[in-house]
Amino acid sequence: MTSLQASIFHNRQPDADQLKAYGFTKQAGAWHYTQELVPGFELQVTIKGDTITTPVIDRESGLPYVLHLDLANSGMFVGEVRGAYVAALKAIAAKCFTPTMFASGQMQQVLAAVADQYGDQPEYLWAKFPNNAILRRQDNRKWYALLVKVSADKVGLAGSDLIDLLVLRAEPATIQAQLAAGTALPAYHMNKQHWLSYRLDNGLALSDLMAAAAESRKLAH
């Protein structure tokens, strides 16, 4: 997998229904899609299991074009092909793939419930921090949740095992009360006066988490 392709499809898995809706066709157990990038050059995407290939083909010669894969190549035409290639793959990743970073456990239950209730989907904004995602309101684009995998000691717990945290907005009185009761942890990364963290897969009921998420979403007005 090329570095460009790897960065785009990292921690994502294909969704068969979305592939079909996007225009992919399935043959011999593999999904296929072709798209013109620039005149005379086309992108050919093949997805089979965990393997994704994305060659760019020069239609005149029928041979693969590879200059766009080397970032040291900076010619105008190479840049045009590279830009079209990246844009095409990002569109496919956004429309036809689902994140796998939080594919199990209570975080997945929260994401499913949020998607069902509000239609909000996690956004993975930071290439350098692939473990982090956000949820935001679609009407004003404000964040109301941060989803992270961090070592336990980042929020004052013992050890360095990775844990799932759901970081939400809350009223100062709620933050103070829940920290005192031990039902929440200090906010990771966000302002501790207005956010707090919930450790997932640790006994909290999904209904309680969703109530906290609803309040956080309301506060993001």
mmCIF file of C-alpha atoms in Angstrom:
data_model
loop_
_atom_site.group_PDB
_atom_site.id
_atom_site.type_symbol
_atom_site.label_atom_id
_atom_site.label_comp_id
_atom_site.label_asym_id
_atom_site.label_seq_id
_atom_site.Cartn_x
_atom_site.Cartn_y
_atom_site.Cartn_z
ATOM 1 C CA MET A 1 0.000 0.000 0.000
ATOM 2 C CA THR A 2 1.406 3.403 -0.907
ATOM 3 C CA SER A 3 1.958 5.911 1.884
ATOM 4 C CA LEU A 4 -0.678 8.239 0.419
ATOM 5 C CA GLN A 5 -3.226 5.442 0.227
ATOM 6 C CA ALA A 6 -2.289 4.115 3.670
ATOM 7 C CA SER A 7 -2.825 7.483 5.325
ATOM 8 C CA ILE A 8 -6.293 7.809 3.800
ATOM 9 C CA PHE A 9 -7.619 4.321 4.577
ATOM 10 C CA HIS A 10 -5.859 3.881 7.944
ATOM 11 C CA ASN A 11 -8.199 2.367 10.574
ATOM 12 C CA ARG A 12 -11.113 2.169 8.166
ATOM 13 C CA GLN A 13 -13.020 -0.779 6.723
ATOM 14 C CA PRO A 14 -15.217 -0.979 3.610
ATOM 15 C CA ASP A 15 -19.001 -1.025 3.837
ATOM 16 C CA ALA A 16 -20.477 -3.226 1.103
ATOM 17 C CA ASP A 17 -23.769 -1.327 0.846
ATOM 18 C CA GLN A 18 -21.985 2.002 0.530
ATOM 19 C CA LEU A 19 -19.535 0.628 -2.052
ATOM 20 C CA LYS A 20 -22.439 -0.515 -4.190
ATOM 21 C CA ALA A 21 -24.242 2.810 -3.813
ATOM 22 C CA TYR A 22 -21.065 4.679 -4.802
ATOM 23 C CA GLY A 23 -20.741 2.736 -8.044
ATOM 24 C CA PHE A 24 -18.464 -0.178 -7.187
ATOM 25 C CA THR A 25 -19.239 -3.507 -8.830
ATOM 26 C CA LYS A 26 -18.424 -6.900 -7.348
ATOM 27 C CA GLN A 27 -16.733 -9.576 -9.415
ATOM 28 C CA ALA A 28 -15.013 -12.776 -8.233
ATOM 29 C CA GLY A 29 -15.168 -11.668 -4.604
ATOM 30 C CA ALA A 30 -13.606 -8.242 -5.200
ATOM 31 C CA TRP A 31 -15.058 -4.751 -5.518
ATOM 32 C CA HIS A 32 -14.014 -2.697 -8.561
ATOM 33 C CA TYR A 33 -14.359 0.985 -9.403
ATOM 34 C CA THR A 34 -12.932 3.157 -12.187
ATOM 35 C CA GLN A 35 -12.825 6.946 -12.310
ATOM 36 C CA GLU A 36 -11.153 9.430 -14.643
ATOM 37 C CA LEU A 37 -8.698 11.630 -12.755
ATOM 38 C CA VAL A 38 -7.433 13.887 -15.528
ATOM 39 C CA PRO A 39 -7.896 13.520 -19.290
ATOM 40 C CA GLY A 40 -6.212 10.321 -20.414
ATOM 41 C CA PHE A 41 -5.600 8.945 -16.922
ATOM 42 C CA GLU A 42 -7.935 6.850 -14.782
ATOM 43 C CA LEU A 43 -7.996 5.548 -11.232
ATOM 44 C CA GLN A 44 -8.735 1.835 -10.829
ATOM 45 C CA VAL A 45 -9.736 0.808 -7.298
ATOM 46 C CA THR A 46 -9.928 -2.852 -6.288
ATOM 47 C CA ILE A 47 -10.925 -3.961 -2.784
ATOM 48 C CA LYS A 48 -10.618 -7.614 -1.833
ATOM 49 C CA GLY A 49 -10.703 -8.468 1.844
ATOM 50 C CA ASP A 50 -8.146 -6.278 3.588
ATOM 51 C CA THR A 51 -6.276 -5.493 0.370
ATOM 52 C CA ILE A 52 -6.833 -2.246 -1.509
ATOM 53 C CA THR A 53 -5.089 -1.409 -4.778
ATOM 54 C CA THR A 54 -5.398 2.007 -6.418
ATOM 55 C CA PRO A 55 -3.288 2.180 -9.594
ATOM 56 C CA VAL A 56 -3.513 5.137 -11.932
ATOM 57 C CA ILE A 57 -3.497 3.967 -15.559
ATOM 58 C CA ASP A 58 -2.322 5.880 -18.630
ATOM 59 C CA ARG A 59 -5.118 5.007 -21.049
ATOM 60 C CA GLU A 60 -2.971 5.524 -24.144
ATOM 61 C CA SER A 61 -0.244 3.081 -23.113
ATOM 62 C CA GLY A 62 -2.297 0.952 -20.732
ATOM 63 C CA LEU A 63 0.563 1.164 -18.229
ATOM 64 C CA PRO A 64 0.486 2.305 -14.594
ATOM 65 C CA TYR A 65 1.469 5.902 -13.897
ATOM 66 C CA VAL A 66 3.452 6.186 -10.641
ATOM 67 C CA LEU A 67 5.129 9.605 -10.563
ATOM 68 C CA HIS A 68 2.389 11.024 -8.320
ATOM 69 C CA LEU A 69 3.270 8.532 -5.565
ATOM 70 C CA ASP A 70 6.717 10.084 -5.005
ATOM 71 C CA LEU A 71 6.235 13.344 -3.118
ATOM 72 C CA ALA A 72 9.652 14.491 -4.355
ATOM 73 C CA ASN A 73 8.133 14.843 -7.821
ATOM 74 C CA SER A 74 6.693 18.350 -7.984
ATOM 75 C CA GLY A 75 5.942 19.061 -11.636
ATOM 76 C CA MET A 76 2.670 20.777 -12.531
ATOM 77 C CA PHE A 77 1.125 17.734 -14.201
ATOM 78 C CA VAL A 78 2.328 15.379 -11.473
ATOM 79 C CA GLY A 79 0.780 17.697 -8.897
ATOM 80 C CA GLU A 80 -2.492 17.745 -10.814
ATOM 81 C CA VAL A 81 -2.637 13.940 -10.911
ATOM 82 C CA ARG A 82 -1.642 13.657 -7.251
ATOM 83 C CA GLY A 83 -4.291 16.147 -6.165
ATOM 84 C CA ALA A 84 -7.009 14.351 -8.130
ATOM 85 C CA TYR A 85 -5.818 10.976 -6.822
ATOM 86 C CA VAL A 86 -5.904 12.058 -3.171
ATOM 87 C CA ALA A 87 -9.287 13.776 -3.565
ATOM 88 C CA ALA A 88 -10.784 10.668 -5.187
ATOM 89 C CA LEU A 89 -9.499 8.332 -2.476
ATOM 90 C CA LYS A 90 -10.634 10.647 0.326
ATOM 91 C CA ALA A 91 -14.122 10.741 -1.176
ATOM 92 C CA ILE A 92 -14.229 6.937 -1.336
ATOM 93 C CA ALA A 93 -12.933 6.648 2.241
ATOM 94 C CA ALA A 94 -15.542 9.108 3.506
ATOM 95 C CA LYS A 95 -18.493 7.646 1.615
ATOM 96 C CA CYS A 96 -17.700 3.934 1.510
ATOM 97 C CA PHE A 97 -15.638 3.145 4.607
ATOM 98 C CA THR A 98 -16.335 3.199 8.339
ATOM 99 C CA PRO A 99 -13.786 3.858 11.092
ATOM 100 C CA THR A 100 -12.477 0.834 12.990
ATOM 101 C CA MET A 101 -10.655 2.671 15.782
ATOM 102 C CA PHE A 102 -13.652 2.221 18.092
ATOM 103 C CA ALA A 103 -15.113 -0.898 16.508
ATOM 104 C CA SER A 104 -15.937 -2.724 19.709
ATOM 105 C CA GLY A 105 -16.996 -2.246 23.289
ATOM 106 C CA GLN A 106 -19.033 0.538 24.819
ATOM 107 C CA MET A 107 -17.591 3.231 22.560
ATOM 108 C CA GLN A 108 -19.168 1.498 19.580
ATOM 109 C CA GLN A 109 -22.473 1.332 21.448
ATOM 110 C CA VAL A 110 -22.286 5.076 22.131
ATOM 111 C CA LEU A 111 -21.450 5.848 18.496
ATOM 112 C CA ALA A 112 -24.314 3.680 17.258
ATOM 113 C CA ALA A 113 -26.754 5.355 19.650
ATOM 114 C CA VAL A 114 -25.559 8.853 18.710
ATOM 115 C CA ALA A 115 -25.829 8.063 15.001
ATOM 116 C CA ASP A 116 -29.342 6.688 15.493
ATOM 117 C CA GLN A 117 -30.566 9.589 17.626
ATOM 118 C CA TYR A 118 -28.816 12.557 16.026
ATOM 119 C CA GLY A 119 -27.246 11.335 12.798
ATOM 120 C CA ASP A 120 -23.809 12.493 13.997
ATOM 121 C CA GLN A 121 -20.728 10.532 12.931
ATOM 122 C CA PRO A 122 -17.216 10.587 14.428
ATOM 123 C CA GLU A 123 -14.664 12.755 12.643
ATOM 124 C CA TYR A 124 -10.986 11.802 12.766
ATOM 125 C CA LEU A 125 -9.296 15.178 12.413
ATOM 126 C CA TRP A 126 -5.662 14.547 13.311
ATOM 127 C CA ALA A 127 -3.353 12.409 11.193
ATOM 128 C CA LYS A 128 -0.760 12.496 13.981
ATOM 129 C CA PHE A 129 -3.338 11.359 16.559
ATOM 130 C CA PRO A 130 -5.367 8.594 14.868
ATOM 131 C CA ASN A 131 -6.740 7.459 18.232
ATOM 132 C CA ASN A 132 -8.700 10.711 18.615
ATOM 133 C CA ALA A 133 -12.075 11.601 17.119
ATOM 134 C CA ILE A 134 -14.783 14.158 17.778
ATOM 135 C CA LEU A 135 -18.545 14.399 17.582
ATOM 136 C CA ARG A 136 -20.103 17.733 16.678
ATOM 137 C CA ARG A 137 -23.493 19.262 16.082
ATOM 138 C CA GLN A 138 -24.234 19.662 12.405
ATOM 139 C CA ASP A 139 -26.190 22.912 12.802
ATOM 140 C CA ASN A 140 -23.412 25.013 14.346
ATOM 141 C CA ARG A 141 -20.389 22.699 13.938
ATOM 142 C CA LYS A 142 -19.525 22.872 17.634
ATOM 143 C CA TRP A 143 -17.922 19.877 19.325
ATOM 144 C CA TYR A 144 -19.769 18.116 22.081
ATOM 145 C CA ALA A 145 -17.646 14.981 22.476
ATOM 146 C CA LEU A 146 -14.044 13.890 22.213
ATOM 147 C CA LEU A 147 -13.386 10.157 21.789
ATOM 148 C CA VAL A 148 -9.904 8.966 22.678
ATOM 149 C CA LYS A 149 -7.769 5.970 23.535
ATOM 150 C CA VAL A 150 -5.151 7.058 26.069
ATOM 151 C CA SER A 151 -2.954 5.494 28.707
ATOM 152 C CA ALA A 152 -4.658 5.354 32.075
ATOM 153 C CA ASP A 153 -2.081 7.597 33.749
ATOM 154 C CA LYS A 154 -3.125 10.512 31.496
ATOM 155 C CA VAL A 155 -6.255 10.932 33.627
ATOM 156 C CA GLY A 156 -4.784 10.121 37.022
ATOM 157 C CA LEU A 157 -5.270 6.346 37.041
ATOM 158 C CA ALA A 158 -2.596 3.778 37.762
ATOM 159 C CA GLY A 159 -0.787 2.043 34.925
ATOM 160 C CA SER A 160 -0.202 2.710 31.253
ATOM 161 C CA ASP A 161 -2.818 0.420 29.678
ATOM 162 C CA LEU A 162 -4.875 2.062 26.948
ATOM 163 C CA ILE A 163 -8.428 2.923 27.962
ATOM 164 C CA ASP A 164 -11.376 4.392 26.050
ATOM 165 C CA LEU A 165 -12.522 7.812 27.223
ATOM 166 C CA LEU A 166 -15.619 9.747 26.266
ATOM 167 C CA VAL A 167 -14.950 13.411 27.031
ATOM 168 C CA LEU A 168 -18.093 15.545 27.296
ATOM 169 C CA ARG A 169 -19.189 19.059 28.158
ATOM 170 C CA ALA A 170 -20.875 19.507 31.536
ATOM 171 C CA GLU A 171 -21.936 22.220 33.932
ATOM 172 C CA PRO A 172 -19.299 23.085 36.579
ATOM 173 C CA ALA A 173 -21.548 21.782 39.378
ATOM 174 C CA THR A 174 -21.990 18.460 37.579
ATOM 175 C CA ILE A 175 -18.245 18.154 37.037
ATOM 176 C CA GLN A 176 -17.523 18.824 40.697
ATOM 177 C CA ALA A 177 -20.147 16.370 41.908
ATOM 178 C CA GLN A 178 -19.181 13.537 39.577
ATOM 179 C CA LEU A 179 -15.467 13.904 40.248
ATOM 180 C CA ALA A 180 -16.190 13.806 43.977
ATOM 181 C CA ALA A 181 -18.379 10.716 43.549
ATOM 182 C CA GLY A 182 -15.791 8.966 41.387
ATOM 183 C CA THR A 183 -18.221 8.459 38.501
ATOM 184 C CA ALA A 184 -16.143 10.623 36.167
ATOM 185 C CA LEU A 185 -12.514 11.583 35.594
ATOM 186 C CA PRO A 186 -10.861 14.912 34.834
ATOM 187 C CA ALA A 187 -11.235 16.069 31.249
ATOM 188 C CA TYR A 188 -8.536 14.836 28.921
ATOM 189 C CA HIS A 189 -7.190 17.504 26.547
ATOM 190 C CA MET A 190 -10.184 19.833 27.048
ATOM 191 C CA ASN A 191 -10.854 22.642 29.563
ATOM 192 C CA LYS A 192 -11.351 20.910 32.903
ATOM 193 C CA GLN A 193 -13.789 23.583 34.093
ATOM 194 C CA HIS A 194 -16.262 22.770 31.322
ATOM 195 C CA TRP A 195 -15.532 19.156 30.314
ATOM 196 C CA LEU A 196 -15.096 15.814 32.059
ATOM 197 C CA SER A 197 -14.133 12.269 31.047
ATOM 198 C CA TYR A 198 -16.000 8.987 31.355
ATOM 199 C CA ARG A 199 -14.040 5.751 31.305
ATOM 200 C CA LEU A 200 -15.869 3.274 29.118
ATOM 201 C CA ASP A 201 -16.240 -0.488 29.593
ATOM 202 C CA ASN A 202 -15.972 0.160 33.318
ATOM 203 C CA GLY A 203 -19.510 -0.391 34.612
ATOM 204 C CA LEU A 204 -21.308 2.790 33.564
ATOM 205 C CA ALA A 205 -24.672 2.111 31.926
ATOM 206 C CA LEU A 206 -25.119 3.133 28.302
ATOM 207 C CA SER A 207 -28.262 5.049 29.304
ATOM 208 C CA ASP A 208 -26.218 7.179 31.724
ATOM 209 C CA LEU A 209 -23.585 7.876 29.073
ATOM 210 C CA MET A 210 -26.231 8.857 26.542
ATOM 211 C CA ALA A 211 -27.878 11.176 29.057
ATOM 212 C CA ALA A 212 -24.496 12.852 29.612
ATOM 213 C CA ALA A 213 -23.930 13.046 25.840
ATOM 214 C CA ALA A 214 -27.361 14.644 25.364
ATOM 215 C CA GLU A 215 -26.560 17.277 27.975
ATOM 216 C CA SER A 216 -23.181 17.919 26.356
ATOM 217 C CA ARG A 217 -24.801 18.337 22.968
ATOM 218 C CA LYS A 218 -27.310 20.763 24.473
ATOM 219 C CA LEU A 219 -24.481 22.808 26.014
ATOM 220 C CA ALA A 220 -22.821 23.072 22.591
ATOM 221 C CA HIS A 221 -25.508 25.521 21.459
#
